[in-house]
Short mmCIF file of C-alpha atoms in Angstrom, two decimals:
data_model
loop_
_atom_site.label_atom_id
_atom_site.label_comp_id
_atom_site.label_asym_id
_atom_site.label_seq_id
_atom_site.Cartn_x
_atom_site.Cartn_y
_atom_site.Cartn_z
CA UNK A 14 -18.68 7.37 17.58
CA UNK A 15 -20.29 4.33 15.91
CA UNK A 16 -16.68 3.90 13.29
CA UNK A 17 -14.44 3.52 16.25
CA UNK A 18 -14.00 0.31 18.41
CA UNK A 19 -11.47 -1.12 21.20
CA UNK A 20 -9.68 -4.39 20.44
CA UNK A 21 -10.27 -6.53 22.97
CA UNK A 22 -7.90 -9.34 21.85
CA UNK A 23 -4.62 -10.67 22.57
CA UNK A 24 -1.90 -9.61 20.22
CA UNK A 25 -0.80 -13.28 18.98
CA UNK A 26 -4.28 -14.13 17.35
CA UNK A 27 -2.96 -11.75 14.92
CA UNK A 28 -0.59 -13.20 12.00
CA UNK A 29 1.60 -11.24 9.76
CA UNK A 30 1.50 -12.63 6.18
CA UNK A 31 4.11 -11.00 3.04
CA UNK A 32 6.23 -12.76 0.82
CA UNK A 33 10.66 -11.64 0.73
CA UNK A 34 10.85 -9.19 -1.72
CA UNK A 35 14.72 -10.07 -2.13
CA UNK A 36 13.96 -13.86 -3.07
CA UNK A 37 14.09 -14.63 -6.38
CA UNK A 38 12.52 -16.56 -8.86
CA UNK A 39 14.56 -19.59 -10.38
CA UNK A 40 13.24 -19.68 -13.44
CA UNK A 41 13.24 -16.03 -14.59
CA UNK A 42 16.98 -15.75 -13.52
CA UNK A 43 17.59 -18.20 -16.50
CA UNK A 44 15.95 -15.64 -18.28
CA UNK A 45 17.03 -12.74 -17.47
CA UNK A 46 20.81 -13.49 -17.72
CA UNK A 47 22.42 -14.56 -21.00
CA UNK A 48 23.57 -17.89 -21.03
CA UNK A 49 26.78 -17.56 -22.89
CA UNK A 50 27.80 -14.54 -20.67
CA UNK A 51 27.23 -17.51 -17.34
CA UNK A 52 29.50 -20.42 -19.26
CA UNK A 53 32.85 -19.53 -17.54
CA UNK A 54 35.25 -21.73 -15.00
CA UNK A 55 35.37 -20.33 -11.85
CA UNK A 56 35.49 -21.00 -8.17
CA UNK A 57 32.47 -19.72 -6.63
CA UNK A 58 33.44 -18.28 -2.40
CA UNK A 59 29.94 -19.68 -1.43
CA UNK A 60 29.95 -22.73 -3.01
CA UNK A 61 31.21 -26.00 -1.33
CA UNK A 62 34.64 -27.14 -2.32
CA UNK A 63 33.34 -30.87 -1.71
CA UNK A 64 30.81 -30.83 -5.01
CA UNK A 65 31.78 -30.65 -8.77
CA UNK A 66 31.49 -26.89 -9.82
CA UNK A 67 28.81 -26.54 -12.98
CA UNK A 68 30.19 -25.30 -15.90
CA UNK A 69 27.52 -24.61 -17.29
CA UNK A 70 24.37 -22.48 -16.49
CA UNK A 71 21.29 -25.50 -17.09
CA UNK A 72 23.77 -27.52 -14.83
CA UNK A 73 24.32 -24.89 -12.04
CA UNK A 74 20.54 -24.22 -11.94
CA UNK A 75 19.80 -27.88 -10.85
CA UNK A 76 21.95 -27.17 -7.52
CA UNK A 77 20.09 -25.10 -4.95
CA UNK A 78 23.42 -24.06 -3.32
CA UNK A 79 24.65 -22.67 -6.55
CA UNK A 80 21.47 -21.26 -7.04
CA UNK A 81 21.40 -19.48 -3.82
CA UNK A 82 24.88 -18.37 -4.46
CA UNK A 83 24.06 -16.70 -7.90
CA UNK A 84 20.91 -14.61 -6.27
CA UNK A 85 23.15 -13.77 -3.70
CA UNK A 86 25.66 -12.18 -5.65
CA UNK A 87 23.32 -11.15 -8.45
CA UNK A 88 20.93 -9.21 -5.38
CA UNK A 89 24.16 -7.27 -4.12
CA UNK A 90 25.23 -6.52 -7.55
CA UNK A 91 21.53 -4.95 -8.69
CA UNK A 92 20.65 -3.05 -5.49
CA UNK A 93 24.38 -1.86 -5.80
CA UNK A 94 24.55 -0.69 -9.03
CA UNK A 95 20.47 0.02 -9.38
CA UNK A 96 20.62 3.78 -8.57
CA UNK A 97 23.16 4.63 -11.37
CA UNK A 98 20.33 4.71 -14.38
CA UNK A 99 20.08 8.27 -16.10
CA UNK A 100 16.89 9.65 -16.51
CA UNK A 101 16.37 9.89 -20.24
CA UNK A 102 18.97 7.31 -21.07
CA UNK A 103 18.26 3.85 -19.25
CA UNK A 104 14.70 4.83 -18.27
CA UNK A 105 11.64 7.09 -19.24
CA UNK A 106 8.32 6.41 -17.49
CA UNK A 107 8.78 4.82 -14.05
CA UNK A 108 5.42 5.90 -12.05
CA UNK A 109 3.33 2.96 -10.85
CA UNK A 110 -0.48 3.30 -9.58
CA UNK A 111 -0.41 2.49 -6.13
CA UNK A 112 -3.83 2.23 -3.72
CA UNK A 113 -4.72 4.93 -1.18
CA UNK A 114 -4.97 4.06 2.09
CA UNK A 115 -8.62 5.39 1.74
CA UNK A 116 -9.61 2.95 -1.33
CA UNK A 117 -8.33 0.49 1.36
CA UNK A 118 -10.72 1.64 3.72
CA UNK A 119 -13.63 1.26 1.05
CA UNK A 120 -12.98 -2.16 0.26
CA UNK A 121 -13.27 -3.24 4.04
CA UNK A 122 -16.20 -1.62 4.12
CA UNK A 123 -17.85 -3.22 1.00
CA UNK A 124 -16.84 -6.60 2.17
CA UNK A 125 -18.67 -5.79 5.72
CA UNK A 126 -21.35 -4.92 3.83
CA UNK A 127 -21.84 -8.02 1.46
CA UNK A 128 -20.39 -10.19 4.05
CA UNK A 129 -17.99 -11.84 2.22
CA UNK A 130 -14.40 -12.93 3.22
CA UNK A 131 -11.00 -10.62 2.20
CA UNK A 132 -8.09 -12.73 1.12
CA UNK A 133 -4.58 -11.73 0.62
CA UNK A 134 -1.58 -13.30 -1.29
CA UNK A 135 1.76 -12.24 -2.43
CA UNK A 136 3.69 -12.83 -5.86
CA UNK A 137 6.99 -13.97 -5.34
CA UNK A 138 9.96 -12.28 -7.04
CA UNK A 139 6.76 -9.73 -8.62
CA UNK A 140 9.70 -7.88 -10.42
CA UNK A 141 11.63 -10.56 -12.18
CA UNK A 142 8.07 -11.56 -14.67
CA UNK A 143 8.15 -8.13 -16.15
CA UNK A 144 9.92 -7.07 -19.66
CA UNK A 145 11.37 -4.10 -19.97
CA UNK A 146 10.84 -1.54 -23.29
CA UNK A 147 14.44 0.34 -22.64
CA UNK A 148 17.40 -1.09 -23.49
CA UNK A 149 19.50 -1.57 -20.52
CA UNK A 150 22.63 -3.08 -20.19
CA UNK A 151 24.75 -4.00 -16.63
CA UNK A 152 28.27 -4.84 -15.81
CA UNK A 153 28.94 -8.58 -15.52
CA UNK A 154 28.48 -9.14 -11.42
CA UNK A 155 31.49 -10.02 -9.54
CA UNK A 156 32.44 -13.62 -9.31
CA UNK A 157 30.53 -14.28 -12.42
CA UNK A 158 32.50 -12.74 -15.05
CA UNK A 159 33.37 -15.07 -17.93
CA UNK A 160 36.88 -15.20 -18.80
CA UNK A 161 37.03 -14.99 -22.42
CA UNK A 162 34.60 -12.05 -22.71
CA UNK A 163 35.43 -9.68 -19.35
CA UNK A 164 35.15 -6.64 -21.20
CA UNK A 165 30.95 -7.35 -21.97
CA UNK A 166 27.75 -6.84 -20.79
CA UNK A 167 24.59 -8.64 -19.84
CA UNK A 168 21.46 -7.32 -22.20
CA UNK A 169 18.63 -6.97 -19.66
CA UNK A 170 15.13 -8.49 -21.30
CA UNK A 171 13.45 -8.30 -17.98
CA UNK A 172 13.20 -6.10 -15.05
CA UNK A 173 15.43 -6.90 -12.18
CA UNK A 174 15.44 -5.54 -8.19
CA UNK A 175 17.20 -1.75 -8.22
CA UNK A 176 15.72 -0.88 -11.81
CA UNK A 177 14.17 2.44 -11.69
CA UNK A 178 11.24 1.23 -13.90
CA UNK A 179 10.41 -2.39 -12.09
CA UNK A 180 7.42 -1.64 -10.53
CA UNK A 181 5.53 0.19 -13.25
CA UNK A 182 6.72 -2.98 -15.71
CA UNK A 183 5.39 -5.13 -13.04
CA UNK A 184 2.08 -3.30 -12.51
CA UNK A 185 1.87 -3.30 -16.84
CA UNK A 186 2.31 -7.49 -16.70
CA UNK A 187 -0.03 -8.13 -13.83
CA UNK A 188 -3.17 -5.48 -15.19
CA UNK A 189 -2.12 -6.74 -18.72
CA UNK A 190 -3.14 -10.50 -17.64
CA UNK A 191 -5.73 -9.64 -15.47
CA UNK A 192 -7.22 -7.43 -18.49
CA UNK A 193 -7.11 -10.61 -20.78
CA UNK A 194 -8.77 -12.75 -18.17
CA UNK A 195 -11.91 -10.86 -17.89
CA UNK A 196 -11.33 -8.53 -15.40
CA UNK A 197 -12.07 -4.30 -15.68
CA UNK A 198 -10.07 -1.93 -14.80
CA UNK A 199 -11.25 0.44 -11.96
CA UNK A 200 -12.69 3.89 -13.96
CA UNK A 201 -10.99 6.16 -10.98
CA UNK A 202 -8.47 3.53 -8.53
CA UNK A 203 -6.30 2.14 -11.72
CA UNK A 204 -5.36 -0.65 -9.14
CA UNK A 205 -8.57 -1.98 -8.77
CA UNK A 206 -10.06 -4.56 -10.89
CA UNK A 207 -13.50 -5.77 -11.19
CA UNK A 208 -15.00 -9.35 -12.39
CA UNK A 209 -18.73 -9.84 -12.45
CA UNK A 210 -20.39 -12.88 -13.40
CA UNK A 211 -24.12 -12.33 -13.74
CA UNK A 212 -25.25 -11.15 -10.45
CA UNK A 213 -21.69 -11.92 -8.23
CA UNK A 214 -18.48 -9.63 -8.14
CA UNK A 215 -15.21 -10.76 -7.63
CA UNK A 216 -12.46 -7.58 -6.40
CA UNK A 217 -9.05 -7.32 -6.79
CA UNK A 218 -7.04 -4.65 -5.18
CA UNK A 219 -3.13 -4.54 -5.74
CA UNK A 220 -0.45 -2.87 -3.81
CA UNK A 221 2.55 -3.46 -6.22
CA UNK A 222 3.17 -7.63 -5.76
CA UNK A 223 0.54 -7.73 -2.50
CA UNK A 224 -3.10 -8.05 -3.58
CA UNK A 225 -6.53 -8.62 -1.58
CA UNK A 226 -9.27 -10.01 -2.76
CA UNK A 227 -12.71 -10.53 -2.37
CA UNK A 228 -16.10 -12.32 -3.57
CA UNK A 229 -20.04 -12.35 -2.92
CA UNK A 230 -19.48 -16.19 -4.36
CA UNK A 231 -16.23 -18.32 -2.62
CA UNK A 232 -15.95 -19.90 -6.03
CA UNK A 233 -15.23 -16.93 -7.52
CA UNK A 234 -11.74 -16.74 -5.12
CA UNK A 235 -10.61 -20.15 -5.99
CA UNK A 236 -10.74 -19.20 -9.61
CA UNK A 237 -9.05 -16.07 -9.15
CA UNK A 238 -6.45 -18.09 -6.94
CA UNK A 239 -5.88 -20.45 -9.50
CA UNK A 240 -5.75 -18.15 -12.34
CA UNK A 241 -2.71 -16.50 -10.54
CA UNK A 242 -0.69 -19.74 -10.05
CA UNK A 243 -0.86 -20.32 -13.40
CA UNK A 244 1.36 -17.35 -14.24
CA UNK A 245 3.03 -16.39 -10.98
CA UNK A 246 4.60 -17.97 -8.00
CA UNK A 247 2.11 -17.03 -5.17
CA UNK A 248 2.98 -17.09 -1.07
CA UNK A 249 1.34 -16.16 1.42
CA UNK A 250 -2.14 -16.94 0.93
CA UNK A 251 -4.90 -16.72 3.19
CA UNK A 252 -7.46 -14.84 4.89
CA UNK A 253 -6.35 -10.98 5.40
CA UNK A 254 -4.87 -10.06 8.89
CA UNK A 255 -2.41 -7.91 8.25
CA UNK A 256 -2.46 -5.73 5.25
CA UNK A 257 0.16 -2.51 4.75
CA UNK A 258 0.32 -1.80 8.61
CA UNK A 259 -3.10 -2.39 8.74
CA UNK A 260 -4.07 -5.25 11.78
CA UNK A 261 -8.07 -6.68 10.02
CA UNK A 262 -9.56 -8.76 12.27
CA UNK A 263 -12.81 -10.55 10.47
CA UNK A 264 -15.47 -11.58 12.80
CA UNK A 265 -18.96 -12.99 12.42
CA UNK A 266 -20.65 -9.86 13.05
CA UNK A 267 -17.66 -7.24 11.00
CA UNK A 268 -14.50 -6.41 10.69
CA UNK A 269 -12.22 -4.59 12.89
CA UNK A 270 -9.37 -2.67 12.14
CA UNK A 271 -6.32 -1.51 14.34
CA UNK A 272 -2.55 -0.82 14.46
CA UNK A 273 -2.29 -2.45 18.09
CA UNK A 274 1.26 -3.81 17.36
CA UNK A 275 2.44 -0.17 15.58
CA UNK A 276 1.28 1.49 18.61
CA UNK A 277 3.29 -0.23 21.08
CA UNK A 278 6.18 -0.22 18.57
CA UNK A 279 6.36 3.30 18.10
CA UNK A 280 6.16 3.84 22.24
CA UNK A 281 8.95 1.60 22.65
CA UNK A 282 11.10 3.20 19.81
CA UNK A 283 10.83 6.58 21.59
CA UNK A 284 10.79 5.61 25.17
CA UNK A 285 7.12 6.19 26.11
CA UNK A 286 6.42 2.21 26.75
CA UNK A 287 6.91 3.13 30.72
CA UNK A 288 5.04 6.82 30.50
CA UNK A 289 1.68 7.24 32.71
CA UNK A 290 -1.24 7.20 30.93
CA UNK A 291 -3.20 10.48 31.09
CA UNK A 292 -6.89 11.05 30.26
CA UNK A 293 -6.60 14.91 28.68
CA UNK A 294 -2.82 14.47 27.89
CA UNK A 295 -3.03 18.69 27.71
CA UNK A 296 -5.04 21.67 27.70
CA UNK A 297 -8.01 21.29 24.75
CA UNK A 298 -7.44 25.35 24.19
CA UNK A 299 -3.85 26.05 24.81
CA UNK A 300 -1.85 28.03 22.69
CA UNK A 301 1.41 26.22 21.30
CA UNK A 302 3.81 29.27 20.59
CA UNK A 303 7.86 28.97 19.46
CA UNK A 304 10.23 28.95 22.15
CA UNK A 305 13.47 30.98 20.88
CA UNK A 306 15.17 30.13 24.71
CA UNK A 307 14.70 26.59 24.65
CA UNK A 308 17.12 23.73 23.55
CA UNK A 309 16.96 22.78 19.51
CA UNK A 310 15.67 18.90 19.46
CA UNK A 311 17.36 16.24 17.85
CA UNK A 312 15.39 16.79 13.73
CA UNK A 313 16.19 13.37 12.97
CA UNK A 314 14.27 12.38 16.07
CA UNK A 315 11.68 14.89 15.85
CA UNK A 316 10.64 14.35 12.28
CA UNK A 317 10.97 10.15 12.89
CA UNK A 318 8.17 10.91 15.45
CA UNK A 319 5.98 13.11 13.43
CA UNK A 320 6.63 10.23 10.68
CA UNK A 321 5.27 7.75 12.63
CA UNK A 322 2.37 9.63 14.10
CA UNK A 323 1.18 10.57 10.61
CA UNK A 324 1.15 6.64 9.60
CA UNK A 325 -0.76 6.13 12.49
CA UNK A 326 -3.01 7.75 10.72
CA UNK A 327 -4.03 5.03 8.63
CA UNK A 328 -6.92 3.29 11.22
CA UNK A 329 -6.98 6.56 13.98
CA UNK A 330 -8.23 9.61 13.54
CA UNK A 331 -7.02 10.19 17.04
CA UNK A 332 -3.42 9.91 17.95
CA UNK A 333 -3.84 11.94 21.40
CA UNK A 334 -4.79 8.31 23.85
CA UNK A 335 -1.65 6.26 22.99
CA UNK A 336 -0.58 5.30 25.69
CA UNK A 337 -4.43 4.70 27.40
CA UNK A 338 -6.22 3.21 24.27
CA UNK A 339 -3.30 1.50 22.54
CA UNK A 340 -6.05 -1.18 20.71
CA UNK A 341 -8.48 1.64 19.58
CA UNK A 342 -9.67 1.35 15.95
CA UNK A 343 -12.25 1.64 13.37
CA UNK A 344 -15.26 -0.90 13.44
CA UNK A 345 -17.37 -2.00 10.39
CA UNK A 346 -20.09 -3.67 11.37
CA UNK A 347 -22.42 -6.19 8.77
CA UNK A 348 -25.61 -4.62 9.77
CA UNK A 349 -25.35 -1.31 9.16
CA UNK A 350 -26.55 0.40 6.17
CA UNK A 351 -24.47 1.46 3.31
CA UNK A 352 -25.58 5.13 2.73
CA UNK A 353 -22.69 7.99 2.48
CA UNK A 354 -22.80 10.73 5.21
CA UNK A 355 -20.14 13.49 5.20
CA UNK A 356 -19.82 15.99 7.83
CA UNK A 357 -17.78 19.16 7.62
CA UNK A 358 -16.09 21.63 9.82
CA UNK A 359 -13.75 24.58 10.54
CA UNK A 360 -12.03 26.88 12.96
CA UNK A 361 -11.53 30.48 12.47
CA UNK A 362 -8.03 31.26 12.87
CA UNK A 363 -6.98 28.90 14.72
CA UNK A 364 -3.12 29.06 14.20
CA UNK A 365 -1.62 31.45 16.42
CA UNK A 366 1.51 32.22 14.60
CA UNK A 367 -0.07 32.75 11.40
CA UNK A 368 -3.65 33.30 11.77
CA UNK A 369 -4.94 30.30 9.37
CA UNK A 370 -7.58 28.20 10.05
CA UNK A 371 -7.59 24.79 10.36
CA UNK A 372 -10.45 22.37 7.66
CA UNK A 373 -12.35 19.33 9.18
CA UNK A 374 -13.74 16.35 8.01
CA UNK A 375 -15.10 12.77 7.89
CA UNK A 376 -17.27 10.51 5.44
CA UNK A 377 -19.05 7.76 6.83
CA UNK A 378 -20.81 4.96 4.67
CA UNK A 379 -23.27 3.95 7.16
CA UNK A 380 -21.43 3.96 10.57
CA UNK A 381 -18.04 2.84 8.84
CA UNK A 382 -15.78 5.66 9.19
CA UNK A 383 -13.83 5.70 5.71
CA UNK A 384 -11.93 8.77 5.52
CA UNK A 385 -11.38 12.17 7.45
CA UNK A 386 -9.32 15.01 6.59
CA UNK A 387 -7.69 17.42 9.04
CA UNK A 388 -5.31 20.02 7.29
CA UNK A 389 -4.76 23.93 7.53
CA UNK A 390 -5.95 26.08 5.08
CA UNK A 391 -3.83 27.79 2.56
CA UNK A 392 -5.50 31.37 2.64
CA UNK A 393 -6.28 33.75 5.45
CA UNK A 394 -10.11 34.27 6.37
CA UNK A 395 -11.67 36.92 7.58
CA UNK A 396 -15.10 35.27 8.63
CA UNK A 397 -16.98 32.24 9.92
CA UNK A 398 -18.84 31.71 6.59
CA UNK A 399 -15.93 31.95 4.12
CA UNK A 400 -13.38 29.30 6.83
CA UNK A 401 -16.79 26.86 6.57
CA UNK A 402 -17.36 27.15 2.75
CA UNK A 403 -14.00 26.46 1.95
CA UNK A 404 -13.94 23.36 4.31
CA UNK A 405 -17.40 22.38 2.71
CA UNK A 406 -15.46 22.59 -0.91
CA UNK A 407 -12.66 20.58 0.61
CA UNK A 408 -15.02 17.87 2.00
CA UNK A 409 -17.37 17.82 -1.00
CA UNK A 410 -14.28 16.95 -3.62
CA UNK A 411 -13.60 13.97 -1.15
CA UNK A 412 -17.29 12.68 -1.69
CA UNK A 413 -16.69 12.89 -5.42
CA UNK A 414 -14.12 10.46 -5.30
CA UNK A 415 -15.75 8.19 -2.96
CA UNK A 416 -18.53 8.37 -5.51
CA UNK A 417 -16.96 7.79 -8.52
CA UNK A 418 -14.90 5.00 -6.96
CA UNK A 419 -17.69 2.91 -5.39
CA UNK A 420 -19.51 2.77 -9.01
CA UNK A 421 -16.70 0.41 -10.16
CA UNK A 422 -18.32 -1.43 -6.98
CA UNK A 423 -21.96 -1.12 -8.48
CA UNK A 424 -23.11 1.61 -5.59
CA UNK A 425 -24.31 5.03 -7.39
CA UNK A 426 -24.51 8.04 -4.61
CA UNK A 427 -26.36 10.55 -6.15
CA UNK A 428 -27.26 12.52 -4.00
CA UNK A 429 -25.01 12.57 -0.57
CA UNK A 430 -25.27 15.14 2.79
CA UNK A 431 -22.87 16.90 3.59
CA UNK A 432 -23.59 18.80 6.90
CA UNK A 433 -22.27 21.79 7.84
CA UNK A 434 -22.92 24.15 11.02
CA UNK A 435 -22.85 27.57 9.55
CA UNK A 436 -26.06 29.03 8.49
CA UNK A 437 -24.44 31.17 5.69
CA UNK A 438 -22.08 28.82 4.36
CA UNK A 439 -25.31 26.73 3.29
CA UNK A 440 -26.65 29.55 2.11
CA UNK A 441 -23.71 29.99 -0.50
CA UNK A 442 -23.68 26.11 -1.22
CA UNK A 443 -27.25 26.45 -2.24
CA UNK A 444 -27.38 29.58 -4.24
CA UNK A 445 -23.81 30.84 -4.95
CA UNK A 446 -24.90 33.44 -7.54
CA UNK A 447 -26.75 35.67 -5.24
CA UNK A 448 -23.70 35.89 -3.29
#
């Protein structure tokens, strides 16, 4: 298949790029905390006995060992105490948009398409920038309590690490300043963000405080970049290699993407880094039925496995050639076209134990496999045509969000194939009153 490729590359020429959540940012710590909760005499366990202790907080944030002491402490204190907020009481709304692994996929492809480099950065300390609505209070951390007021609390105006509603107060302050900058707002992917000047585009896509980026015109990125430095603390910049488990290799002629390094990780973790590769690891047509007389696996193990297999997911949609084809993965090539293909398939019954059939499918744009769905129906069929129609309604909603999601991009698919082998399923697709 055109989508898939082999890596044939060492594993070092790959570089893993993200930011430590857990480090903090200096200045918002100021911020965060009440001063006159912070002016107290004490004797700090991590700080050295040799220097003058601070007493008070503008003097103990111009020494970095006091400073690293305080997040320290403060880190514990927060991820300790972070899972004790009521719902209803110390939050309300916590979700956060988040990208699918799919509008990953799309982006890649775009930027193989208009040949234009993906960058990546990371925002230091993402959580610490973000104001909170609630009103949230938290016990005075230990080692920092001040003396003449034990019995009080710190009044949270910003979001810290272990707050149940960080991220979605981070994701409101980033799209908030990206919104007054000139950016849109995706219409269907509510982490993606569009800038177009006259006949360039500049795309943003964020994964909470990880975002890749993208232009038709380089000067485009360096505004972007500089835009963000002059409200966040940004690490981690450069071109994109290594992206949510994701290995993206750019070359000259596309972009290839693996999980080489997961691959070998997950055979090592479960003792298959030594196993014989195999090139039909079992029988295409054999039945898999329970065994009541066998020994009960380990769960923890056995769902670990199936965890793992499932992420793999991300860049293969086959897991069966571990071992053999460790570096396959999907290929998007600059000179193919950008038209969207779906194909769609089913079997009829193909679960033994309960008789359910099992949906198929895969959208290409151009030969860059994008997504591909492989998941058991929910109903019982009783023929060909009504297993294939409902894996042809299953495959067709999946093309309606591809299209509505590459029109933030400027690409209108209006009218897309979806191909099906079953005579009377097209039928029904065509002309569903009549039947």
């Amino acid at each position: 298949m055109p989508a898939l490729a082999e890596d044939d590359t060492d594993d070092e020429n790959f570089s893993v790029f993200g930011g430590n959540t857990q480090e903090k940012n200096n200045t918002n710590l100021e911020v965060n905390l009440q001063e006159e909760a912070v002016n107290a005499i004490r004797t700090q366990k991590n700080h050295p006995p040799q220097l003058v202790e601070p007493k008070k907080a503008h003097d103990a944030m111009k020494d970095p060992s006091w400073i690293e002491a305080m997040q320290e402490e403060l880190l514990q204190f927060v991820l300790q105490n972070g899972y004790t907020q009521e719902e209803g009481i110390d939050y309300e709304e916590v979700f956060a948009p988040v990208a699918r692994i799919e509008a990953i996929r799309l982006f890649l492809a775009y930027a193989s398409f208009m040949k234009f480099k993906v960058y990546q950065m990371d925002v230091k300390s993402a959580f610490l920038y973000d104001k909170i609505e609630e009103e949230v209070y938290v016990c005075q951390p230990p080692g920092f309590e001040n003396p003449k007021y034990p019995d009080r609390v710190y009044k949270l105006k910003k979001a810290l690490y272990g707050l149940h509603q960080a991220p979605r107060a981070w994701y409101d302050t980033l799209s908030t300043y990206l919104l007054e900058n000139g950016f849109e707002r995706g219409i269907i992917d509510k982490t993606l963000f569009i800038q177009r000047k006259k006949k360039d585009i500049l795309l943003v896509q964020i994964y909470v405080d990880d975002i890749i980026f993208g232009s038709t015109k380089d000067q485009l990125c360096r505004d972007f970049e500089e835009l963000m430095h002059k409200r966040f603390k940004m690490s981690s910049m450069g071109e994109l290699t290594f992206f949510l488990g994701l290995q993206v290799k750019q070359q000259h002629d596309g972009i290839f993407i693996s999980q080489t390094k997961y691959v070998q990780d997950i055979l090592t973790k479960f003792g298959f880094s030594d196993s014989k590769p195999a090139s039909t690891p079992m029988e295409t047509h054999k039945q898999i039925t329970v065994d009541l007389n066998g020994e009960d696996v380990d769960v923890h193990h056995y769902r670990s496995m199936i965890g793992s297999l499932m992420y793999l997911t991300a860049s293969r949609p086959d897991i069966i050639y571990l071992k053999g084809q460790p570096r396959l993965g999907l290929w998007y090539p600059h000179d193919s076209p950008f038209d969207l293909l779906a194909y769609s398939d089913s079997d009829l019954g193909g679960a033994n134990l309960d008789r359910k059939s099992t949906t198929g499918g895969c959208q290409f744009l151009g030969t860059r496999l994008v997504s591909w769905q492989c998941k058991k129906q929910t109903t019982i069929s009783t023929s060909t045509t009504e297993v294939e129609y409902i894996a042809a309604a299953s495959c067709c909603s999946q093309v309606l969000w591809i299209q509505n999601q590459m029109m933030d991009y400027g690409m209108t698919f209006l009218h897309t194939p979806i191909l099906i082998d079953n005579s009377s399923a097209i039928s029904i697709v065509n002309n569903p009153v009549k039947h």
